Amino acid sequence: MTSNLNIRALMNRLARLDSASSWAGDLNPVQRSALEYLRDANRFSRSPSHVAEFLGTTRGTMSQTLKALLRKGYVEEVRSDSDKRSISYALTKAGTVMLEDDGVVAVALTKLTDTEVCALENGLGQTLRQALSLNDAKSFGQCKTCRFHQTEGTSAYCKLLSLPLAQADTMKICVEHQEKVSA
């Protein structure tokens, strides 16, 4: 097997193992993935369409997933102040508790050296960026790595949305993220 095919097979196998270990309590892997996304996304990136796009599924499927999580008490609806038709979702305390178990792949990663983790993160990150580019998909990166993110002293600011950002917001995933262009 060529190296590229072997890497893809390894990534797929890891994804299946991670998914299989995501069955917990009354959650299925897709519901867990939605909870993880909502935990990691900023307040501008938690609509059903954003979750669907990030997870690579349809809006209808994600809408049903979020409704199930709402019924189970793991998320709550948040209505927009400016447009009452606009709904986003946030984790409840019960939803946060459901994410405390890391799963087998997360535990396996703790067994790697710092050098191995760094190399793996860099390689997979570059692979993801290439795949997103080939698919013309959004990057959904962390705010602090976005071309619109600005800092002055200890203050952070989103130039695109013209909004100040709390320090915690800079670590969150944003649907509007665009990679910084190297000079």
PDB file of C-alpha atoms in Angstrom, residues 87-160:
ATOM      1  CA  ILE A  87     -31.796  30.233  16.764  1.00  0.00           C
ATOM      2  CA  SER A  88     -28.460  29.060  18.029  1.00  0.00           C
ATOM      3  CA  TYR A  89     -27.608  26.471  20.634  1.00  0.00           C
ATOM      4  CA  ALA A  90     -25.494  26.398  23.788  1.00  0.00           C
ATOM      5  CA  LEU A  91     -24.474  23.542  26.062  1.00  0.00           C
ATOM      6  CA  THR A  92     -26.247  23.060  29.341  1.00  0.00           C
ATOM      7  CA  LYS A  93     -24.406  21.841  32.426  1.00  0.00           C
ATOM      8  CA  ALA A  94     -25.614  18.309  31.611  1.00  0.00           C
ATOM      9  CA  GLY A  95     -24.178  18.652  28.094  1.00  0.00           C
ATOM     10  CA  THR A  96     -20.829  19.746  29.482  1.00  0.00           C
ATOM     11  CA  VAL A  97     -20.789  16.780  31.868  1.00  0.00           C
ATOM     12  CA  MET A  98     -21.424  14.378  28.946  1.00  0.00           C
ATOM     13  CA  LEU A  99     -18.177  15.563  27.327  1.00  0.00           C
ATOM     14  CA  GLU A 100     -15.957  14.805  30.330  1.00  0.00           C
ATOM     15  CA  ASP A 101     -15.065  11.297  29.075  1.00  0.00           C
ATOM     16  CA  ASP A 102     -12.346  11.709  26.449  1.00  0.00           C
ATOM     17  CA  GLY A 103     -12.653   8.471  24.498  1.00  0.00           C
ATOM     18  CA  VAL A 104     -10.021   6.003  23.374  1.00  0.00           C
ATOM     19  CA  VAL A 105      -8.292   8.142  20.720  1.00  0.00           C
ATOM     20  CA  ALA A 106      -7.896  11.114  23.074  1.00  0.00           C
ATOM     21  CA  VAL A 107      -6.378   8.830  25.693  1.00  0.00           C
ATOM     22  CA  ALA A 108      -4.074   7.251  23.070  1.00  0.00           C
ATOM     23  CA  LEU A 109      -2.817  10.715  22.087  1.00  0.00           C
ATOM     24  CA  THR A 110      -1.661  11.295  25.664  1.00  0.00           C
ATOM     25  CA  LYS A 111       0.761   8.370  25.181  1.00  0.00           C
ATOM     26  CA  LEU A 112       2.655  10.203  22.391  1.00  0.00           C
ATOM     27  CA  THR A 113       5.714  12.383  22.942  1.00  0.00           C
ATOM     28  CA  ASP A 114       5.446  16.154  22.542  1.00  0.00           C
ATOM     29  CA  THR A 115       7.438  15.879  19.299  1.00  0.00           C
ATOM     30  CA  GLU A 116       5.065  13.223  17.934  1.00  0.00           C
ATOM     31  CA  VAL A 117       2.011  15.274  18.897  1.00  0.00           C
ATOM     32  CA  CYS A 118       3.436  18.390  17.234  1.00  0.00           C
ATOM     33  CA  ALA A 119       4.301  16.531  14.016  1.00  0.00           C
ATOM     34  CA  LEU A 120       0.895  14.839  13.927  1.00  0.00           C
ATOM     35  CA  GLU A 121      -0.957  18.101  14.564  1.00  0.00           C
ATOM     36  CA  ASN A 122       1.007  19.917  11.852  1.00  0.00           C
ATOM     37  CA  GLY A 123       0.561  17.136   9.290  1.00  0.00           C
ATOM     38  CA  LEU A 124      -3.132  16.636   9.942  1.00  0.00           C
ATOM     39  CA  GLY A 125      -3.730  20.397  10.029  1.00  0.00           C
ATOM     40  CA  GLN A 126      -2.097  20.819   6.629  1.00  0.00           C
ATOM     41  CA  THR A 127      -4.048  17.842   5.260  1.00  0.00           C
ATOM     42  CA  LEU A 128      -7.300  19.377   6.535  1.00  0.00           C
ATOM     43  CA  ARG A 129      -6.482  22.776   5.008  1.00  0.00           C
ATOM     44  CA  GLN A 130      -5.777  21.126   1.640  1.00  0.00           C
ATOM     45  CA  ALA A 131      -8.996  19.067   1.775  1.00  0.00           C
ATOM     46  CA  LEU A 132     -11.044  22.140   2.689  1.00  0.00           C
ATOM     47  CA  SER A 133      -9.460  24.101  -0.145  1.00  0.00           C
ATOM     48  CA  LEU A 134     -10.150  21.321  -2.661  1.00  0.00           C
ATOM     49  CA  ASN A 135     -13.752  21.162  -1.423  1.00  0.00           C
ATOM     50  CA  ASP A 136     -14.123  24.968  -1.284  1.00  0.00           C
ATOM     51  CA  ALA A 137     -15.220  24.649   2.352  1.00  0.00           C
ATOM     52  CA  LYS A 138     -14.857  27.027   5.279  1.00  0.00           C
ATOM     53  CA  SER A 139     -11.909  26.577   7.625  1.00  0.00           C
ATOM     54  CA  PHE A 140     -13.767  27.028  10.950  1.00  0.00           C
ATOM     55  CA  GLY A 141     -10.473  27.901  12.640  1.00  0.00           C
ATOM     56  CA  GLN A 142      -9.749  29.472  15.994  1.00  0.00           C
ATOM     57  CA  CYS A 143     -10.358  33.201  16.157  1.00  0.00           C
ATOM     58  CA  LYS A 144      -6.751  33.952  17.128  1.00  0.00           C
ATOM     59  CA  THR A 145      -5.516  32.448  13.818  1.00  0.00           C
ATOM     60  CA  CYS A 146      -7.911  34.474  11.628  1.00  0.00           C
ATOM     61  CA  ARG A 147      -6.861  37.300   9.334  1.00  0.00           C
ATOM     62  CA  PHE A 148      -9.543  39.508  10.927  1.00  0.00           C
ATOM     63  CA  HIS A 149      -8.256  38.973  14.478  1.00  0.00           C
ATOM     64  CA  GLN A 150      -6.375  41.929  15.910  1.00  0.00           C
ATOM     65  CA  THR A 151      -4.723  42.466  19.248  1.00  0.00           C
ATOM     66  CA  GLU A 152      -3.606  45.583  20.993  1.00  0.00           C
ATOM     67  CA  GLY A 153      -1.964  44.963  24.327  1.00  0.00           C
ATOM     68  CA  THR A 154      -4.214  42.464  26.077  1.00  0.00           C
ATOM     69  CA  SER A 155      -7.327  43.407  24.071  1.00  0.00           C
ATOM     70  CA  ALA A 156      -8.634  41.390  21.122  1.00  0.00           C
ATOM     71  CA  TYR A 157     -10.860  42.661  18.322  1.00  0.00           C
ATOM     72  CA  CYS A 158     -12.652  41.156  15.296  1.00  0.00           C
ATOM     73  CA  LYS A 159     -12.186  43.494  12.361  1.00  0.00           C
ATOM     74  CA  LEU A 160     -14.788  41.656  10.253  1.00  0.00           C
TER      75      LEU A 160
END
